[in-house]
PDB file of C-alpha atoms in Angstrom:
ATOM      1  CA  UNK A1101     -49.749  -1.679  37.568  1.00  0.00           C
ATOM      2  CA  UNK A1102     -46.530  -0.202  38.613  1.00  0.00           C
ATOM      3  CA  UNK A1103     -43.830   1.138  36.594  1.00  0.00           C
ATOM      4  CA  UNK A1104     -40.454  -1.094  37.444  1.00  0.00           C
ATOM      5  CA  UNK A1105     -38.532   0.782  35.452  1.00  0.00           C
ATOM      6  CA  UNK A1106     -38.497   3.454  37.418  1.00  0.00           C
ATOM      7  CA  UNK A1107     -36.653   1.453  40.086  1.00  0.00           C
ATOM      8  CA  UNK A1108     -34.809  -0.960  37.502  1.00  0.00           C
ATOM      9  CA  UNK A1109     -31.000   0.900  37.746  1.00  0.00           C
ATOM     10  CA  UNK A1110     -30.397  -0.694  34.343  1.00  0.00           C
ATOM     11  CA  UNK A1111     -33.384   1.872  32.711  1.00  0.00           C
ATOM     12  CA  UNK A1112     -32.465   5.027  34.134  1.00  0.00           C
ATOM     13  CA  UNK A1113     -31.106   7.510  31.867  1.00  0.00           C
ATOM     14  CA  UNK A1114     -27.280   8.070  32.228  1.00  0.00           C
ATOM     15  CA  UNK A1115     -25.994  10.472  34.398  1.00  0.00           C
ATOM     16  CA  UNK A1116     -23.240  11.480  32.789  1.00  0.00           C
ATOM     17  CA  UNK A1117     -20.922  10.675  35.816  1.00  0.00           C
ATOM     18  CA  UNK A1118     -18.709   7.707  35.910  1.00  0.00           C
ATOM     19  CA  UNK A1119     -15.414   6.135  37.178  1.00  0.00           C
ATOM     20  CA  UNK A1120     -12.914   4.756  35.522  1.00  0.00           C
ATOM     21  CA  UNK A1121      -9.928   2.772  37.212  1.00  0.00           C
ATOM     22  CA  UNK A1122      -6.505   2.910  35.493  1.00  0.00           C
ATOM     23  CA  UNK A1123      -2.898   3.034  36.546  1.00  0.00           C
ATOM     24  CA  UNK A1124      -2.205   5.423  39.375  1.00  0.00           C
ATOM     25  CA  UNK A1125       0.944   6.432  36.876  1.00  0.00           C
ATOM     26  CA  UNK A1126      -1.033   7.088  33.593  1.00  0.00           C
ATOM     27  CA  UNK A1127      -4.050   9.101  36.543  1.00  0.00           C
ATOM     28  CA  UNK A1128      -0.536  11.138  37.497  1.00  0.00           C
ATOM     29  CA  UNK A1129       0.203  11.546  33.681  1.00  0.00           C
ATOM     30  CA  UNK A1130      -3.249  13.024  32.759  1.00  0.00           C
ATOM     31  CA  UNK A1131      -3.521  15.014  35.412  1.00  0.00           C
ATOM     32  CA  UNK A1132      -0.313  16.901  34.578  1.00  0.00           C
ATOM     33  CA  UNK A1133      -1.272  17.235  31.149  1.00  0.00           C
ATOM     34  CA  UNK A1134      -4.597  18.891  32.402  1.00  0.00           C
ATOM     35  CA  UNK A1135      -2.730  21.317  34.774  1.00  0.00           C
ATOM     36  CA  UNK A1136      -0.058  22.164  32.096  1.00  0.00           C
ATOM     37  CA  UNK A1137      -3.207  23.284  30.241  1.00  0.00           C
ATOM     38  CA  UNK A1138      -5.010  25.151  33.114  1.00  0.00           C
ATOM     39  CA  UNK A1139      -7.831  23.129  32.606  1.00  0.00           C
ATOM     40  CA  UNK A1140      -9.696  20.113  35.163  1.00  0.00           C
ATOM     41  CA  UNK A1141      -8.347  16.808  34.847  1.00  0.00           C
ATOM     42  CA  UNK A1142     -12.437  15.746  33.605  1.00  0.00           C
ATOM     43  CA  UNK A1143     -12.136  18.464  30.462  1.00  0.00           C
ATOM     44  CA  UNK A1144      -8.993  17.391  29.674  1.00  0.00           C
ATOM     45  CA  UNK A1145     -10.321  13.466  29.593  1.00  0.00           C
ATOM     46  CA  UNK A1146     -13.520  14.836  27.848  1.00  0.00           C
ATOM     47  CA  UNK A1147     -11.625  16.752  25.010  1.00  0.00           C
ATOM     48  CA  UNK A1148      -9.469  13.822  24.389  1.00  0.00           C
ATOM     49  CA  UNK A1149     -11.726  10.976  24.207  1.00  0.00           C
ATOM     50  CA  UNK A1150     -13.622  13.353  22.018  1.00  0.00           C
ATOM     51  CA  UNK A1151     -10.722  14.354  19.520  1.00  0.00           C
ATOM     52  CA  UNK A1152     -10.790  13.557  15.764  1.00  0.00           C
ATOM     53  CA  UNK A1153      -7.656  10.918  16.480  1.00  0.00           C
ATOM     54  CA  UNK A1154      -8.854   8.931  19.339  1.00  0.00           C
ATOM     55  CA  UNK A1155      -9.946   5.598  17.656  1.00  0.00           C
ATOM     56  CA  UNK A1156      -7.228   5.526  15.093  1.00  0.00           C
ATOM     57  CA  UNK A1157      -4.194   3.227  15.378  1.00  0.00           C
ATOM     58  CA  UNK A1158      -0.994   4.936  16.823  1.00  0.00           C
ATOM     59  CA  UNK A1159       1.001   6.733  13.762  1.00  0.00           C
ATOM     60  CA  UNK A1160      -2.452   7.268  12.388  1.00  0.00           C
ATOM     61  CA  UNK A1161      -3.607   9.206  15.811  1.00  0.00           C
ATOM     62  CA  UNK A1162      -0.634  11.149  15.853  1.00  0.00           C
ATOM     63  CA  UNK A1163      -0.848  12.534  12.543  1.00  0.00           C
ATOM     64  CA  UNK A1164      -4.623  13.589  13.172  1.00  0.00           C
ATOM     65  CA  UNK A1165      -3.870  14.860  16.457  1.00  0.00           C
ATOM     66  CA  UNK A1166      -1.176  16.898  15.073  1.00  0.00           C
ATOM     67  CA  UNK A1167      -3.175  18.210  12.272  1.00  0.00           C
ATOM     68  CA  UNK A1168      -6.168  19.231  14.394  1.00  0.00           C
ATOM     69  CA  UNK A1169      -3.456  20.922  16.941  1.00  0.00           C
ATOM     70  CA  UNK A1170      -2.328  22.953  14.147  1.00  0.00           C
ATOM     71  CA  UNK A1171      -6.188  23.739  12.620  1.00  0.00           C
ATOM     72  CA  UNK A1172      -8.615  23.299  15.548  1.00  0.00           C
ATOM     73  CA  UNK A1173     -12.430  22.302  14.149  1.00  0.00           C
ATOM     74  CA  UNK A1174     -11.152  23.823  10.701  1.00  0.00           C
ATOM     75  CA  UNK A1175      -9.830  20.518  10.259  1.00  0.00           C
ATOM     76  CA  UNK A1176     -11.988  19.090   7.157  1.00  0.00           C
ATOM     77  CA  UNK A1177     -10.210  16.085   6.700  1.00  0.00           C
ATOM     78  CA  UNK A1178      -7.093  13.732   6.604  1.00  0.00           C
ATOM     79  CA  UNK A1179      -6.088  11.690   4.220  1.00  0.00           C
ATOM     80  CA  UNK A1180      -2.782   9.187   3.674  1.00  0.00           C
ATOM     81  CA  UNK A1181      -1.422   9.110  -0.337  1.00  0.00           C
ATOM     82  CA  UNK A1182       1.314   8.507  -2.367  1.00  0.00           C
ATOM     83  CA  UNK A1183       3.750   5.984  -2.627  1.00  0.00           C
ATOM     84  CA  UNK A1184       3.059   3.731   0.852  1.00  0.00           C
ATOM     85  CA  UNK A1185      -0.802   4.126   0.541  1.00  0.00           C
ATOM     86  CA  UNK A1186       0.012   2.227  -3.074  1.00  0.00           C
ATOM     87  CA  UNK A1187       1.904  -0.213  -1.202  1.00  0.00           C
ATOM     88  CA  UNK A1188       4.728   0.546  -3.396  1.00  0.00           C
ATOM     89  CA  UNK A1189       7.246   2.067  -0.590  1.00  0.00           C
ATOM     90  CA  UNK A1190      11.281   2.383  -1.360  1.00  0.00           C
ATOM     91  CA  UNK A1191      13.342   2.907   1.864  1.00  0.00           C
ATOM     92  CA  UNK A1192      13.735   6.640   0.919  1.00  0.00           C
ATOM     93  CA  UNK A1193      10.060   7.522   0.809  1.00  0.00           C
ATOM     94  CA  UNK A1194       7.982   9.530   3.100  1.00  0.00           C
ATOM     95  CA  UNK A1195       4.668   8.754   3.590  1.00  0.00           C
ATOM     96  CA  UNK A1196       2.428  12.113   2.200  1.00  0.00           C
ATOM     97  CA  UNK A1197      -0.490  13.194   4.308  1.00  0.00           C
ATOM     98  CA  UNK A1198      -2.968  15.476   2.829  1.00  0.00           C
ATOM     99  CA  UNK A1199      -4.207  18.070   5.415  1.00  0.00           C
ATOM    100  CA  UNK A1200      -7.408  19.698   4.405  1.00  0.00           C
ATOM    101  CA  UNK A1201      -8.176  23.272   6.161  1.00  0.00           C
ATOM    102  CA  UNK A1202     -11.300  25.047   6.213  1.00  0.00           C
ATOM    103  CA  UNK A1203     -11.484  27.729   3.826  1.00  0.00           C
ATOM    104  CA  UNK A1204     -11.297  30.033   6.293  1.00  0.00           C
ATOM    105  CA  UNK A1205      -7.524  29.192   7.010  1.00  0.00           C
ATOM    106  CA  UNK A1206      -4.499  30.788   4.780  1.00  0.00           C
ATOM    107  CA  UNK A1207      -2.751  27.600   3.392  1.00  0.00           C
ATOM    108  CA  UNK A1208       1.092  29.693   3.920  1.00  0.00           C
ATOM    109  CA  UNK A1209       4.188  28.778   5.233  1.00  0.00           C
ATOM    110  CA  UNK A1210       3.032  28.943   8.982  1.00  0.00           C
ATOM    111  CA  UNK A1211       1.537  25.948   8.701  1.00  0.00           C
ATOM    112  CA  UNK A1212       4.332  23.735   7.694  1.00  0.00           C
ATOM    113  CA  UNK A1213       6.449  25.779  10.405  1.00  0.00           C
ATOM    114  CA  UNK A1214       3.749  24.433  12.853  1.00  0.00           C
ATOM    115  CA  UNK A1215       3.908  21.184  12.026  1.00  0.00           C
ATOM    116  CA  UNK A1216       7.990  20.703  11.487  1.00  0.00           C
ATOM    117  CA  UNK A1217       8.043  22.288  15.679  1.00  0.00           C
ATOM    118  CA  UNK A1218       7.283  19.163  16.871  1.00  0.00           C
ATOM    119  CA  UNK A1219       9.243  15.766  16.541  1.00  0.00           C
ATOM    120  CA  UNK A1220       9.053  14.208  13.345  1.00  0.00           C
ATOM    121  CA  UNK A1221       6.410  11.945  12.766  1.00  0.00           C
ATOM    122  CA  UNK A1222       7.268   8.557  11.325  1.00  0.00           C
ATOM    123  CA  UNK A1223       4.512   5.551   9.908  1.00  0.00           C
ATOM    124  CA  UNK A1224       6.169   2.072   9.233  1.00  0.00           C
ATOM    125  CA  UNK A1225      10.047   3.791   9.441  1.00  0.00           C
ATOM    126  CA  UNK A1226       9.021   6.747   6.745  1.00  0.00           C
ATOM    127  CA  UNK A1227       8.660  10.582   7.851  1.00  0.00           C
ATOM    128  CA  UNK A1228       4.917  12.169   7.675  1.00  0.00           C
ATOM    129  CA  UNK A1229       5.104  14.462   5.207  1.00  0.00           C
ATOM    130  CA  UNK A1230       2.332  16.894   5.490  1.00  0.00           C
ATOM    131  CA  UNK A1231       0.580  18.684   1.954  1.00  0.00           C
ATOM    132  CA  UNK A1232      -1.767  21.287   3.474  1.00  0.00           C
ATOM    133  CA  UNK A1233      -4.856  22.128   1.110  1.00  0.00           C
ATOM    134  CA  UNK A1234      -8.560  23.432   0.745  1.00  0.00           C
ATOM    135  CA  UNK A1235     -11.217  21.511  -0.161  1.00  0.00           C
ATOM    136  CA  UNK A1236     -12.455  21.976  -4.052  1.00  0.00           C
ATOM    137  CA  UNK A1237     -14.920  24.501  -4.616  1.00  0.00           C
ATOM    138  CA  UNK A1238     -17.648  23.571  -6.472  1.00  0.00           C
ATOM    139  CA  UNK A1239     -16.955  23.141  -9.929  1.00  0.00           C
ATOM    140  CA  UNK A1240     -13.212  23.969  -9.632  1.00  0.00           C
ATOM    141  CA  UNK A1241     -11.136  21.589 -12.022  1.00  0.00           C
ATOM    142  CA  UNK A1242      -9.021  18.886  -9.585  1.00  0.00           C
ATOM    143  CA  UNK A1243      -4.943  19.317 -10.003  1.00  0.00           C
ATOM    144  CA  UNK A1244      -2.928  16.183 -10.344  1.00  0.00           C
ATOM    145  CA  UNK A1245      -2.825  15.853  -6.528  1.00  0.00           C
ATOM    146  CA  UNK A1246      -6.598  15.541  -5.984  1.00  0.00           C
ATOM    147  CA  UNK A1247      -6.304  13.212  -8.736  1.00  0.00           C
ATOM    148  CA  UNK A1248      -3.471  11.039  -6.907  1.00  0.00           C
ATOM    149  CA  UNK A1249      -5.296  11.651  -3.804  1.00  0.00           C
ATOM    150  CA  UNK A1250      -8.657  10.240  -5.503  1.00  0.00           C
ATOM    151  CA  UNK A1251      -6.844   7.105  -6.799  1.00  0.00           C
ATOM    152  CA  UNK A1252      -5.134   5.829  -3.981  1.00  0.00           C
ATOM    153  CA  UNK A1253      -5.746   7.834  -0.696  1.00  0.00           C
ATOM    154  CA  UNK A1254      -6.734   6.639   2.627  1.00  0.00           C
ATOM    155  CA  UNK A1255      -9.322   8.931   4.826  1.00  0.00           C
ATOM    156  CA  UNK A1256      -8.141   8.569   7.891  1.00  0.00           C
ATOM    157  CA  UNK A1257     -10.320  11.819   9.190  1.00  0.00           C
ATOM    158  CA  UNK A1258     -13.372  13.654   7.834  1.00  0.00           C
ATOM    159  CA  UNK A1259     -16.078  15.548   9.079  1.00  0.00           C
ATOM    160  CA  UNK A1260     -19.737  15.501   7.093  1.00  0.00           C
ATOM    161  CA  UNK A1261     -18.242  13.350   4.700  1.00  0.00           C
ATOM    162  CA  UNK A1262     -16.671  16.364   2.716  1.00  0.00           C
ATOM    163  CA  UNK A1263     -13.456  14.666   1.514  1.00  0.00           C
ATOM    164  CA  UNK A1264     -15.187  11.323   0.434  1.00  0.00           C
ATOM    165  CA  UNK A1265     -17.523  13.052  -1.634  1.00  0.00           C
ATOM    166  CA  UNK A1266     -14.877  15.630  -2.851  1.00  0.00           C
ATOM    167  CA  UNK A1267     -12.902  12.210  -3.915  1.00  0.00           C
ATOM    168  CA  UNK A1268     -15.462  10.308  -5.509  1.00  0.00           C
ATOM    169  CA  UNK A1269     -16.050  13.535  -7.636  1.00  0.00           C
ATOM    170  CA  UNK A1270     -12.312  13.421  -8.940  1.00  0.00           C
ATOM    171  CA  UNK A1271     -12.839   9.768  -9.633  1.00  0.00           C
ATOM    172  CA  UNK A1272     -15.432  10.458 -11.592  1.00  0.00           C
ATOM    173  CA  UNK A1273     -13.661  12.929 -13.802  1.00  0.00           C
ATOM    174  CA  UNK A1274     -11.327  10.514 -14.671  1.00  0.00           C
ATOM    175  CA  UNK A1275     -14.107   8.237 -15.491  1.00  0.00           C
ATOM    176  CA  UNK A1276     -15.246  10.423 -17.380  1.00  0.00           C
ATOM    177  CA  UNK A1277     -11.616  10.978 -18.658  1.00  0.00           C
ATOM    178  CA  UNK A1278     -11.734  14.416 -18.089  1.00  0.00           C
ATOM    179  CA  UNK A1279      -8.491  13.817 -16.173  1.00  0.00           C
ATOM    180  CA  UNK A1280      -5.860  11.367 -17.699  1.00  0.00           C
ATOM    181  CA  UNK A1281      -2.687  10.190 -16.157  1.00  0.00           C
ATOM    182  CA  UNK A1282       0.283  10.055 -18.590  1.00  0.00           C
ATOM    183  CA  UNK A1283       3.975   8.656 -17.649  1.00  0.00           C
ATOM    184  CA  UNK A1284       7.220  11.196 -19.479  1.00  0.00           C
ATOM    185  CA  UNK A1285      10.524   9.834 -18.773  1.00  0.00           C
ATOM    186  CA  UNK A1286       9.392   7.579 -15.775  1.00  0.00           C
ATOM    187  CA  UNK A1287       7.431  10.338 -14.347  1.00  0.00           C
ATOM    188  CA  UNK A1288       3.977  10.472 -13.537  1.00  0.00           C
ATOM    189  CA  UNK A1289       1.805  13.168 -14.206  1.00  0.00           C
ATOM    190  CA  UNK A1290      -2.462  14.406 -14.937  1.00  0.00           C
ATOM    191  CA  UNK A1291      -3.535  16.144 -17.960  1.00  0.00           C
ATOM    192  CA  UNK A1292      -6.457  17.944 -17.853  1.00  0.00           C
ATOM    193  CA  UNK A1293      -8.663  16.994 -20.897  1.00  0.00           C
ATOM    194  CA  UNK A1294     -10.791  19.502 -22.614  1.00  0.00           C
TER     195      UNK A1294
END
């Protein structure tokens, strides 16, 4: 009996070539991007369709692709806090953006300097405001911005599930009430319990 699907085109293995038909103006666009890079117009496609921020809604995308601009594939993770991940907003607030770096990346000054070169990111009208960070290390005691981050954060970016696991530990410890969150004057703040 002979094997069809040898000859059946919809059972071969992929090739890995394809075509894909777009504007002739966005085909100009890319292809300037790729030489501003010295690279091919195909590594620049690859690289993008392949970057952390690719599938993510617009503001979202920028903010990743910024972040993993700035740290490469020490990018562990991104994750949108505060205020508008509440859904409490006022006009005046930024929306925070925790940036987590491999440990093998200084969190300093450079970073922020990095990030503020390039135009200012804005999500719903309010400025990205980036918080650059490692992940815990094992057993390390969570500061009141893990905790914030735990409660109300939104990963927007991971890799190996690092950050999600990081955060469920935090939540945890304030299961546990290890960690407690007190109000002083109309200010928020953690307490670490002993």
């Amino acid at each position: 009996m002979p094997n069809d699907t040898i000859n059946d085109p919809r059972q071969r293995p992929p090739s890995g070539r394809f075509v894909v038909r777009i504007d002739p103006a966005l085909h100009a666009s890319l292809r300037e991007r790729a030489r501003s890079e010295d690279i091919s117009l195909n590594r620049y496609c690859a690289r993008e369709l392949g970057s952390p921020s690719s599938e993510l809604p617009q503001p979202a995308s920028e903010a990743v692709g910024r972040a993993h601009a700035i740290l490469g594939e020490s990018l562990l993770g991104v994750v949108a806090f505060g205020s508008w991940a509440r859904g409490e907003p006022s006009w005046e607030s930024d929306l925070d953006m925790l940036l987590i770096a491999g440990d093998g990346v200084p969190i300093s000054r450079n970073l922020y300097r990095q990030w503020d070169d390039g135009p200012a990111l804005k999500w719903d009208g309010h400025v990205v405001e980036p918080h650059f960070v490692h992940l815990l290390a094992d057993g390390e005691t969570p500061s009141g911005l893990w905790a914030e981050v735990a409660m109300d954060g939104h990963v927007l970016f991971e890799r190996r599930l690092a950050v999600s696991r990081t955060l469920a530990g935090v939540r945890r410890r304030i299961l546990e009430e290890r960690l407690s969150h007190r109000v002083a004057h109309g200010n928020p703040y953690w307490v670490r319990e002993s």
